[in-house]
Each structure stands twice: as C-alpha cells, then as structure tokens.
Coordinates of C-alpha atoms in Angstrom, one line a residue:
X1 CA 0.0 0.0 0.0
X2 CA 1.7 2.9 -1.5
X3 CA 1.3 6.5 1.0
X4 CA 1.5 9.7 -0.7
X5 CA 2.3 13.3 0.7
X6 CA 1.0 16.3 0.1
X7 CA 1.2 20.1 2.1
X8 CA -0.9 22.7 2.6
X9 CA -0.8 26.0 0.3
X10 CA -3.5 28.7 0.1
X11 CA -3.5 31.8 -1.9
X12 CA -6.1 34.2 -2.3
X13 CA -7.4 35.4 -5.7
X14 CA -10.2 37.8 -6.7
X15 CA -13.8 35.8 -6.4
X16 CA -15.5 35.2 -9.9
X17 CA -18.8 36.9 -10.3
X18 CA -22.0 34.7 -11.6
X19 CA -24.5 36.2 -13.9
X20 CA -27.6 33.5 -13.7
X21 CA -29.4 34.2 -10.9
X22 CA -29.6 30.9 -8.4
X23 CA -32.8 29.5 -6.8
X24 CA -33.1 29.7 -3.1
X25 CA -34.7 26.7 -1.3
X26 CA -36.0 26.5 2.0
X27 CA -36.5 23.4 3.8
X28 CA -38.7 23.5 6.8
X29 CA -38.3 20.7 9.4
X30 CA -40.6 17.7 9.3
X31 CA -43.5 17.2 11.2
X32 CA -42.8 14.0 13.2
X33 CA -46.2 12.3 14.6
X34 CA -44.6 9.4 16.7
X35 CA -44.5 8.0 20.1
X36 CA -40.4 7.8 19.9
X37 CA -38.1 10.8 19.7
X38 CA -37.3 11.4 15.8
X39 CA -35.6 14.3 15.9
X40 CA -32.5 12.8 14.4
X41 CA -34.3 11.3 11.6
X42 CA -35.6 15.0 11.2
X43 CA -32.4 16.1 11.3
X44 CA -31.4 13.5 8.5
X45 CA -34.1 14.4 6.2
X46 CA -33.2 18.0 6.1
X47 CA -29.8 17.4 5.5
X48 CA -30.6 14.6 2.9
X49 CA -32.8 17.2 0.9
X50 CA -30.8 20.0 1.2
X51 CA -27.6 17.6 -0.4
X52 CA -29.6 16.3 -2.9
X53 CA -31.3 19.7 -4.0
X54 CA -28.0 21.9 -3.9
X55 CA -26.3 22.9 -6.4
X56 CA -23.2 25.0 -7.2
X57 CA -24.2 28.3 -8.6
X58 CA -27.8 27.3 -9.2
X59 CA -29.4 26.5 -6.7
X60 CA -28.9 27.4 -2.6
X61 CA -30.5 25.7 -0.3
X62 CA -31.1 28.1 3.2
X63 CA -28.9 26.8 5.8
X64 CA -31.5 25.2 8.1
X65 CA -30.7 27.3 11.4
X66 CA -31.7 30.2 9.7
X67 CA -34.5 28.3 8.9
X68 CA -35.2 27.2 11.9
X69 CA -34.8 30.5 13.8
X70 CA -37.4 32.3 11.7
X71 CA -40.1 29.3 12.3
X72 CA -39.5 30.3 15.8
X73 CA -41.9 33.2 15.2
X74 CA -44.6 31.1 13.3
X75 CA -47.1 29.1 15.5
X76 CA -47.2 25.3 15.0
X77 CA -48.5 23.3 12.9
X78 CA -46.8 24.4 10.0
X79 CA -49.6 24.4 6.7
X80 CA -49.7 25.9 3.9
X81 CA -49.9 29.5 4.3
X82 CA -47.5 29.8 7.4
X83 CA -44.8 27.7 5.0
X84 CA -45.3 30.4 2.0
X85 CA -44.8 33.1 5.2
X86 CA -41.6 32.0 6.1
X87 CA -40.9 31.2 2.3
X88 CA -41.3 34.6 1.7
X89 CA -39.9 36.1 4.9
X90 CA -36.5 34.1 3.7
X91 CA -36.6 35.5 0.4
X92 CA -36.9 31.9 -0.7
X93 CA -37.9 31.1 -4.7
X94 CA -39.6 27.8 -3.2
X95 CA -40.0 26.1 0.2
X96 CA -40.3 22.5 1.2
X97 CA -42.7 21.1 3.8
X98 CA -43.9 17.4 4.8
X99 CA -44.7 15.3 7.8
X100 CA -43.7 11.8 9.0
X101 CA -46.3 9.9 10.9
X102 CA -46.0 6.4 12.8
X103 CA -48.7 3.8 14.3
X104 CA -47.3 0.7 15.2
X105 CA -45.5 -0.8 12.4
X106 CA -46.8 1.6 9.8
X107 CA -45.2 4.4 8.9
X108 CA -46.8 7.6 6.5
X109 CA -44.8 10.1 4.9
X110 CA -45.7 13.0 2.5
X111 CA -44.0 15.9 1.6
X112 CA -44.5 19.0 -0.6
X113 CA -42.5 21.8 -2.6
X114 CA -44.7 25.1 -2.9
X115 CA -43.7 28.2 -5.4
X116 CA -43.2 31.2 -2.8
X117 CA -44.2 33.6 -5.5
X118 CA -47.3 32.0 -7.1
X119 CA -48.6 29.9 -3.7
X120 CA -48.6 26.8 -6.0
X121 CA -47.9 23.3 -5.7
X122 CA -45.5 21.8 -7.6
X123 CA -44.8 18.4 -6.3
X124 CA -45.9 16.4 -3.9
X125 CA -44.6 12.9 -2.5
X126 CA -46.1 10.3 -0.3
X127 CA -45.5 6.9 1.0
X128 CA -47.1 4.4 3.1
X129 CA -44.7 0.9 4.6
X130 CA -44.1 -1.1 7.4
X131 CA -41.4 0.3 8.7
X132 CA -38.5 3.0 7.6
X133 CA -37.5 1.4 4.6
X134 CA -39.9 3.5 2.4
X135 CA -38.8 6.9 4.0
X136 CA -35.2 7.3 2.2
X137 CA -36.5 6.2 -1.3
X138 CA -39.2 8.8 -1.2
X139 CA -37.0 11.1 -0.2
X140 CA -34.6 10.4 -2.6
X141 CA -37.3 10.3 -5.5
X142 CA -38.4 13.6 -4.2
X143 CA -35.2 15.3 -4.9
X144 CA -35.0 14.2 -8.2
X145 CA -38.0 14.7 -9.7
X146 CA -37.2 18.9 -7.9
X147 CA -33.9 18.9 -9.4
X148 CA -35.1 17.3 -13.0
X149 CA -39.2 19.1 -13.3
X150 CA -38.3 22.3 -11.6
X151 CA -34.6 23.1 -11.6
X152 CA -34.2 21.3 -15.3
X153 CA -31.3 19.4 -13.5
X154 CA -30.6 15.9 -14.9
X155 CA -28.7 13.5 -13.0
X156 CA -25.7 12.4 -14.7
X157 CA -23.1 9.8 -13.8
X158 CA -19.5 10.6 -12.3
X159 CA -16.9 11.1 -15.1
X160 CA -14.0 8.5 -14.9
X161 CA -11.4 9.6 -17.4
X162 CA -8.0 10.2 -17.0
X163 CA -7.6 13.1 -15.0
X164 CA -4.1 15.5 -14.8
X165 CA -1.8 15.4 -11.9
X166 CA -2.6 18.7 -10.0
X167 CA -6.2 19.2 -8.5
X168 CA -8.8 21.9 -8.8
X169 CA -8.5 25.2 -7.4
X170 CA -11.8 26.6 -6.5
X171 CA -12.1 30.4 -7.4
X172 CA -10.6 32.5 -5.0
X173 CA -8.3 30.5 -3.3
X174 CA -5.1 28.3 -4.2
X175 CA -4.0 24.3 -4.8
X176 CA -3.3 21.6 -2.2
X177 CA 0.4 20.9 -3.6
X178 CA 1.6 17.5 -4.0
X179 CA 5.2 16.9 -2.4
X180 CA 6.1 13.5 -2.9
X181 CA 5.1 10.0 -3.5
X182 CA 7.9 7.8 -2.0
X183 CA 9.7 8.4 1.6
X184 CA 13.5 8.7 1.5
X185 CA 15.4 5.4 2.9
X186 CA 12.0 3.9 2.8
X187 CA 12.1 -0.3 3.3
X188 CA 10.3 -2.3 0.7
X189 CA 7.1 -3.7 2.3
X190 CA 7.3 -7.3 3.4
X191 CA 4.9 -9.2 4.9
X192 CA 5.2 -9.7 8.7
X193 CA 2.7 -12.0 9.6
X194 CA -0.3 -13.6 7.6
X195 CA -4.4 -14.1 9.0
X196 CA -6.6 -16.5 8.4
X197 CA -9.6 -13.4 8.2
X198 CA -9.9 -10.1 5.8
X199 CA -9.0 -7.6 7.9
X200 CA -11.1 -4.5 7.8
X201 CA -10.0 -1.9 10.1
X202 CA -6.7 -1.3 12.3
X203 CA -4.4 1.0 14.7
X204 CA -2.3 1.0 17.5
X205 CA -1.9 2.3 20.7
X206 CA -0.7 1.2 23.9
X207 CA -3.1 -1.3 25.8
X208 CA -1.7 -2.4 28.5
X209 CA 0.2 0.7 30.0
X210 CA 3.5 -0.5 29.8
X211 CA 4.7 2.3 27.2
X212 CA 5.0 0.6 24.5
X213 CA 2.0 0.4 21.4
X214 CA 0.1 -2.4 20.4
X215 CA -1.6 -3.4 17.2
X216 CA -5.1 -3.6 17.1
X217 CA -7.3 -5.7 13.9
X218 CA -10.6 -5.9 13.5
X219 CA -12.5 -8.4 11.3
X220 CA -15.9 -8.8 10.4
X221 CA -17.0 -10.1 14.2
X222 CA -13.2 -10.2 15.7
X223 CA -10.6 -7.6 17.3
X224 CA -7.3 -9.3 17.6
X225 CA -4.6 -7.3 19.5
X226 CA -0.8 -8.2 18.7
X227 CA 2.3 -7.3 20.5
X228 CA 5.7 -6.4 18.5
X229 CA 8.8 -9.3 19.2
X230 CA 11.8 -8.5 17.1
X231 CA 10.5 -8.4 13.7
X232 CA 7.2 -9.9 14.2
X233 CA 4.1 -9.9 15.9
X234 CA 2.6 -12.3 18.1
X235 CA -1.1 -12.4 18.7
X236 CA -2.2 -12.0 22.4
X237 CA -5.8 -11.7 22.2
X238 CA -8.9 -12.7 19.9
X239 CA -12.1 -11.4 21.2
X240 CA -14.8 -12.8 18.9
X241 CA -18.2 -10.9 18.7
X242 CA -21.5 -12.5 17.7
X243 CA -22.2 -13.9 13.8
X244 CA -24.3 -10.8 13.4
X245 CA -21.6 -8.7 14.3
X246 CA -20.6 -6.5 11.2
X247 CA -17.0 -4.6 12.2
X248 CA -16.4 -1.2 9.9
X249 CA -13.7 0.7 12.2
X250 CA -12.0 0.8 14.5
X251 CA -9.7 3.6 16.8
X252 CA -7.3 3.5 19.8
X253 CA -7.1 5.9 22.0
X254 CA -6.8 6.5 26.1
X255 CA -9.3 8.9 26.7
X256 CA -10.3 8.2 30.1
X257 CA -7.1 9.4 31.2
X258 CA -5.9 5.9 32.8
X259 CA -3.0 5.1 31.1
X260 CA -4.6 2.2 29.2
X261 CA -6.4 3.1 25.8
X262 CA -9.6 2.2 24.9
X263 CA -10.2 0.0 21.5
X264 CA -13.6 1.9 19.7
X265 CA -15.3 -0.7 17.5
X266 CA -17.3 0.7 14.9
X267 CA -20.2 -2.3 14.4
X268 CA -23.0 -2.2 12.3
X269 CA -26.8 -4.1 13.3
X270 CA -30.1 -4.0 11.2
X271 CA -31.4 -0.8 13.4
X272 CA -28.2 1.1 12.7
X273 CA -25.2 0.9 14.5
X274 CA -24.0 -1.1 18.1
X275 CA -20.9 0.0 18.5
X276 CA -19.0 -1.0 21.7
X277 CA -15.5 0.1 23.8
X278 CA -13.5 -2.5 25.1
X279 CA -10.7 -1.9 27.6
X280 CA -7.6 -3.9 29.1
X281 CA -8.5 -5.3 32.8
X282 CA -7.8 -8.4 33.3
X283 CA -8.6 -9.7 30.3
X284 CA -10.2 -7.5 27.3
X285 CA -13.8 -6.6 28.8
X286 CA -16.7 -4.0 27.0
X287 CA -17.1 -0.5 29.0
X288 CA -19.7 0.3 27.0
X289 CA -21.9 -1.4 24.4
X290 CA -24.5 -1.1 22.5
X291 CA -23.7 2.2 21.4
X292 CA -26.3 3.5 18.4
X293 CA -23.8 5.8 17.0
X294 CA -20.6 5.0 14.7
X295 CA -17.4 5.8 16.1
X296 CA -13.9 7.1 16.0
X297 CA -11.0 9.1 17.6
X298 CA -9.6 12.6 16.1
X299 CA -7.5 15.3 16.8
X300 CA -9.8 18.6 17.2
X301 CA -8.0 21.8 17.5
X302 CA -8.6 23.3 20.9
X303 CA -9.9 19.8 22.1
X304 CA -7.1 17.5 21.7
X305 CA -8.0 13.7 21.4
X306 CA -11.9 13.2 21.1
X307 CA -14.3 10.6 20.3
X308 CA -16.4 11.5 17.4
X309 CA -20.0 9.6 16.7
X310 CA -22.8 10.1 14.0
X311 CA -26.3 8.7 13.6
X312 CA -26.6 5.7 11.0
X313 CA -30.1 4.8 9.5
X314 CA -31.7 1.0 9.7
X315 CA -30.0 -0.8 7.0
X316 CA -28.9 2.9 5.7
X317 CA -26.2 5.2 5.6
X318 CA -24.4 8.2 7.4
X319 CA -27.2 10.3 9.8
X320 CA -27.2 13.8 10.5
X321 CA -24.4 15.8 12.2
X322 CA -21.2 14.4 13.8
X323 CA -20.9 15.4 17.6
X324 CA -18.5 14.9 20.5
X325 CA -19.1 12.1 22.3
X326 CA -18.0 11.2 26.0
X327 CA -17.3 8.6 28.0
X328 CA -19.6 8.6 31.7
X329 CA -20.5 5.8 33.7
X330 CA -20.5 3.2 31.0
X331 CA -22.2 5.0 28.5
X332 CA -21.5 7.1 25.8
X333 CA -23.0 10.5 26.3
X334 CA -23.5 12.9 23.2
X335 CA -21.9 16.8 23.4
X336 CA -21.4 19.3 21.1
X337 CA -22.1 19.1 17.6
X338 CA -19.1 19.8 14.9
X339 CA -20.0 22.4 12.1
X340 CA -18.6 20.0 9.0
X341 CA -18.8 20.8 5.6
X342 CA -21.9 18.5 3.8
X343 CA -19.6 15.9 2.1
X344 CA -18.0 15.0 5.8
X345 CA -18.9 12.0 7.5
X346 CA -17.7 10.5 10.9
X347 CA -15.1 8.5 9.0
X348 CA -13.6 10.5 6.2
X349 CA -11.9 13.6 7.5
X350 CA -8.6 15.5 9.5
X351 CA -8.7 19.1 11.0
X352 CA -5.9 21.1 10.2
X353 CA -5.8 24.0 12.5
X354 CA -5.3 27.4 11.4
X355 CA -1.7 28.9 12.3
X356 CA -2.0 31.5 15.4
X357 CA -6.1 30.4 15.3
X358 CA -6.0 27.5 17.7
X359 CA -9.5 27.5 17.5
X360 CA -10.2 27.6 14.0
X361 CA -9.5 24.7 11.6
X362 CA -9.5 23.9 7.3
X363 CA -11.4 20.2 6.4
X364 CA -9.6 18.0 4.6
X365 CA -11.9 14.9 3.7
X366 CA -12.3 12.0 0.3
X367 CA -15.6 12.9 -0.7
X368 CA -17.4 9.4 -2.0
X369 CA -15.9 9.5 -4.8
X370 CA -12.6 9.7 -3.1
X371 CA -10.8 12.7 -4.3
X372 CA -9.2 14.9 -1.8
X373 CA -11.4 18.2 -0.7
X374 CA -10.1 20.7 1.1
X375 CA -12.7 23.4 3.0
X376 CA -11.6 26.7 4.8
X377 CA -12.5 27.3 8.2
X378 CA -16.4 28.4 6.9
X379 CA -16.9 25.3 5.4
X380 CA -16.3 26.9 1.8
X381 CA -14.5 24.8 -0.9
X382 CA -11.3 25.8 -1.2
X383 CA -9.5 22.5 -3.5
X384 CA -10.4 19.6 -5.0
X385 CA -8.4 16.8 -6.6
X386 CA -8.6 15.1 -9.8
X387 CA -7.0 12.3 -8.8
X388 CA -8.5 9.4 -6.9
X389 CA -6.9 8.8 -3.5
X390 CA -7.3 6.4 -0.4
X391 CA -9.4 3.2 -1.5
X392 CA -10.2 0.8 1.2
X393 CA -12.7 -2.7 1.1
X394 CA -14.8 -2.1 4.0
X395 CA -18.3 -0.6 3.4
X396 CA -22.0 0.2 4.6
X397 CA -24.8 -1.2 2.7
X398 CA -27.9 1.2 2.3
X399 CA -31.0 -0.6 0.9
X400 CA -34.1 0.9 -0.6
X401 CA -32.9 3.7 -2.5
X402 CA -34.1 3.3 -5.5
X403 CA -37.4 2.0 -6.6
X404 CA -36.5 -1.2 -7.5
X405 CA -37.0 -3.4 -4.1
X406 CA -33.7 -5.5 -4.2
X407 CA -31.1 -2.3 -5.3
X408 CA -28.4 -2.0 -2.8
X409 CA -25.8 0.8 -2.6
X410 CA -22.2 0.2 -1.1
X411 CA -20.9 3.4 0.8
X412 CA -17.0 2.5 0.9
X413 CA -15.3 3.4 4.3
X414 CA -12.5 5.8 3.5
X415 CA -9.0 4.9 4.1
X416 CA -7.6 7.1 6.5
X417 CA -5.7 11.1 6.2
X418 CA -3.3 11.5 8.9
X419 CA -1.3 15.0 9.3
X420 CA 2.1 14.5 10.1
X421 CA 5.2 16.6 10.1
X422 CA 7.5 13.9 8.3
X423 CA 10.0 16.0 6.7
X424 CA 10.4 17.2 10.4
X425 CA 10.4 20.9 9.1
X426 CA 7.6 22.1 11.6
X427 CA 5.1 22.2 8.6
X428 CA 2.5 18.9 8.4
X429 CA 1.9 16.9 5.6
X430 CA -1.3 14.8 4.5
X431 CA -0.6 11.5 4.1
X432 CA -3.3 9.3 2.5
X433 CA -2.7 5.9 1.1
X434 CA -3.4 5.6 -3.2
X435 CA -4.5 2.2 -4.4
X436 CA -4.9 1.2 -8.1
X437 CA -8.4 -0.1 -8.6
X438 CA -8.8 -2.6 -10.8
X439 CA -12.4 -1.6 -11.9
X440 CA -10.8 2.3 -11.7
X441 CA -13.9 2.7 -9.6
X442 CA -16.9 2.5 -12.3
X443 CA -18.3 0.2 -10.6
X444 CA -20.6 1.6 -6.9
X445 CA -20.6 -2.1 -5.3
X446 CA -17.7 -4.5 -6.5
X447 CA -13.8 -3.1 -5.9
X448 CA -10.4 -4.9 -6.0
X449 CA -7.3 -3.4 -6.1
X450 CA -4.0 -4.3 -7.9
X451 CA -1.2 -2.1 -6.0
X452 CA -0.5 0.8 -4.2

C-alpha cells in the first residue's frame, strides 16, 4: 500500500462573479407524529434534501438554522400559508414542507415543494410501509424529480477519465500541492505476519500501559490485539463478537485518562449501529456497548483527542451531524455538535488547525468518490483533486434507495488522512494511502485493487 504526501498552500485570488441568478430553497423541518423521539431522523431528512437539492451556482438551499430560527416566530402546525410566510420572509424562490407519521408498524410520509411567488404546488410525494424502509427512497425520488421538473437538473453519472496530476483550485483560493510519493530510505514492504480473516480496520496504541504500542485488527465479528517481538508480531488476544456482528472501524485511543487506551469498534446491526468500547483489565472486557452511533478518535483543534459519533439509518447510511461524544458511567453521552462541511462523515476527515487560530481549523476529507477536498474554516470549498486517492474494502450497505425493491448501494469506508510533520520541518503533511483499482472505480458495489 503505497502512502502519498502532500502540504498545505493557500492563496487568495479575486472571487468570480455569476451572472444566472440561483434559486433559493427553504427546507422546513418535518413534522414528526410518533411515540419515539425522531428528531435525528428530522435532522437527517433535512440534510438529505438539502444535499440532494444543492447545487453550485444554481441552486442554494437556506442553511437550516436560519431556517429554523425564523419558524420560531410562526405558530405550530406548519400548513400551507404559514410555510409560504416564512418562504417569503427568507426571500426563498420555493419552500419544502412534509410530515412523517407512525402507528405501530406503519409508517406515513408525505411531503410537498410550494412556489413562494405563485402559492402553487408543484410536487408532492407520499409513501405508506411497514417500517422505515420506504422513507429514504421517497425522499430520494423527491429530490430528483425537484432537481429534473423544476430546476431542469438531470442527474448524470461521475466522469471517470484520465484526470491530470494537480487538483482543482476553487475560485478564490489556491492548490493543495503534492510533495512526494515515496519516503527517502523507505524499506520495501514485506509481509510480517499472515491471518486467516480479511482484515477490515486497524491502529495502535498502547493497551496495556506498559509504554509501549500495540496493534489492534478488527474483522468482520473479531478484534485481535498483537504485541511487537523482534520483527514480528505475536497475537495475544482474539475477542470474537457474535455472527451478526458486522466490524467497519475501529480507533485506539486513552481517553479516560488511565494510562490504558480504549479500543472503539465501529459495528453495524439491522437498526443502525451497536458499536462498543473494550478496555484492558484483566482480560479485554466491554465498557460500553450497545452504542447506536458509529465511532472514531480525532484530533480537534482546541480539544485535543476526542471521540467522534454520527447517527446511522436502519440498514442505511451516514445520519445527520457528527458530535463529541463522552465517556460517563459506561455509557457514551453525546456533546457538542461539529459544524462539517456536507460531504463530511464521521469516518472521512482530518482538522488542520489554522496557524495562530488555535481555534479555528481547514477540512480536509475524500468525498465518496474519493478525491481529496479541502474546506476553509467556513466550510467553503477551497481545493479539490482530480485524482482518486485512499481506497479501502470495507463498506456500509444502504438498501431501498431506488425504486427497484432489491437495489443496494455500497458506501466504501474511507482509508484514512493523517497530518504528520514527516519532513520534520515544523510544517504537516497529508498523508493518505493511493491504491490502483482494478475496476478504476466505475463500478458503486464490486472493488479490488491491484497495487499501491
């Protein structure tokens, strides 16, 4: 697996000035009617609209707190003629309304898009299912027939042709520059020591709290620890999980402050996600499981180490925001909520922080089609590659999404961006691995890769 560095160089040049005049869009919240707490899932379907929906230099969809904060002034429920209100209160071109209703197993949803200027209705969706499985097709089918009947937007496949070297600066600012693609007096990989499981997920750290890291693998239903011996590694644990068990991720860190890190499993179940935190004790031993979020450990600038969750659907993908998460009393209690650029998940990006603006941060992330972005500290675009990076085997399956019953769509887990100061100049790099596909990534649900 070939790793690849690249550093950080912004410039800023005069913005470019549009002529067409773009389309606002304001989504209003869902109406939930349920006996369980939904706001997540109210939180997804906003955000699911509002990616599907936007588009550069065309359309803009109204960032949902300002949203939000001028419903505050309209008395629930939300019809018609309050949603044209605070269409027209927005300066909105359209606005989008709908509710979500559940009785026992059966689960309504309808949903509307309304012209702000005329007080028409344009289109409307509804569906009617046992379960969720009917909500994110709808949804889905929703936004496309906006984008293609009102916003003559036809969806149109990713282009995979040979792309140049350099990336995509974004108007007004400068390149993420590549520095090098091969280490000075780096060793020839060689294989250390082979497994008798495809190994989805690993890192290190030290377990034990005798100073010196440990390797940690996970497998489908398995996290196997191994401890370094000359030049191999000798396995010291196997802690098998049940058959159901689906492993994505996994992250290393010692959080609790006891000198012993904590191994954060990633593991997917039919209602989402049950991850779990295992701990050296005595044996390897869960400190919290059960955990409906997806997780991992980063480095957040005026934080330090954190854990990081986000919401997953039933037998879906990514759900709404990322927060803090922490560590009390066996459980894992959600904190605050970090402002990511759309395209971020829980798994696919660093935080570089801002020189002299501890605080402040850029986004770097592989978007899905895995090709480097880089955001400023406002969550604006800054860079883009051409090339394809990363490229990793792992995945989350998301059923429904189209309208034929049995489609399935494969969201690959990103291979992970680590910022490093190699070149020990005080300046980080990126380094992300870059494997060869052979399909060169046409294909959404089958991947194999050659080299790296």
């Amino acid at each position: 697996m070939g790793l690849t560095l690249l550093a950080i160089s912004f410039v800023i040049l005069p913005l470019q000035a549009f002529g067409a005049k773009i389309k606002k869009v304001a989504v209003l919240p869902f109406a939930m009617h349920a006996e369980k707490d939904l706001a997540f899932l109210r939180e997804g379907i906003l955000d699911m609209l509002a990616t599907r929906i936007s588009w550069k230099d065309h359309v803009e969809v109204i960032e949902k707190e300002v949203v939000k904060k001028q419903l505050e002034i309209i008395s629930p429920p939300i019809n018609k003629e309050k949603a044209l209100k605070v269409g027209k209160a927005l300066g909105a071109d359209y606005v989008i309304l709908g509710s979500l209703t559940v009785f026992g197993k059966s689960v309504s949803m309808d949903a509307k898009i309304l012209d702000v200027s005329k007080g028409d209705i344009l289109i409307t969706a509804f569906n009617q299912s046992k379960g969720m499985d009917g909500v994110i097709p709808t949804i889905n089918q929703f936004a496309q027939d906006i984008n293609a009947k009102i916003m003559g937007r036809m969806p149109t496949p990713p282009m995979y042709a040979t792309q140049p070297q350099q990336g995509s600066p974004i108007p007004g600012k400068g390149p993420l520059t590549k520095v090098k693609e091969k280490l000075a007096g780096a060793q020839k990989a060689s294989i250390v020591k082979s497994f008798s499981f495809e190994i989805t997920g690993m890192d290190t750290g030290d377990l034990d709290g005798d100073g010196k890291e440990e390797v940690v693998l996970i497998g489908t239903n398995r996290v196997v620890t191994l401890k370094r011996q000359a030049d191999t590694l000798v396995q010291f644990t196997n802690i098998k999980g049940k058959t159901s068990d689906d492993y994505i991720y996994v992250s290393v860190a010692d959080l609790n402050g006891n000198g012993k890190a904590e191994v954060y499993v990633s593991n997917l179940s039919p209602s989402g996600a049950s991850s779990l935190v295992l701990e050296r004790g005595g044996g390897f031993r869960p400190i919290a499981s059960g955990v409906s979020m997806l997780l991992r450990t980063l480095e957040v600038p005026g934080h330090g180490k954190v854990l990081l969750g986000q919401k997953r659907l039933p037998e879906g993908s990514y759900w709404g925001p990322v927060h803090m998460l922490k560590l009390q009393g066996g459980k894992v209690v959600t904190q605050n909520e970090i402002k990511l650029p759309r395209t971020a998940n829980v798994f696919n990006f660093v935080l570089a922080p801002v020189p002299e603006r501890p605080d402040k941060a850029y986004t770097i992330l592989l978007d899905v089609y895995e090709r480097i972005r880089v955001y400023d500290p406002e969550n604006t675009l800054v860079w883009r590659s051409n090339e394809f990076w990363g490229g990793a085997l792992a995945y989350i399956e998301e059923k429904g999404l189209e309208d034929v019953e049995s489609f399935t769509k494969r969201f690959f887990i990103p291979s992970p961006i680590y910022l490093v100061d190699v070149e020990l100049d005080g300046d980080r790099e990126v380094m992300v691995c870059k494997n060869k596909s052979m399909t060169r990534r046409i294909t959404e649900t089958y991947r194999g890769f050659t080299s790296g």
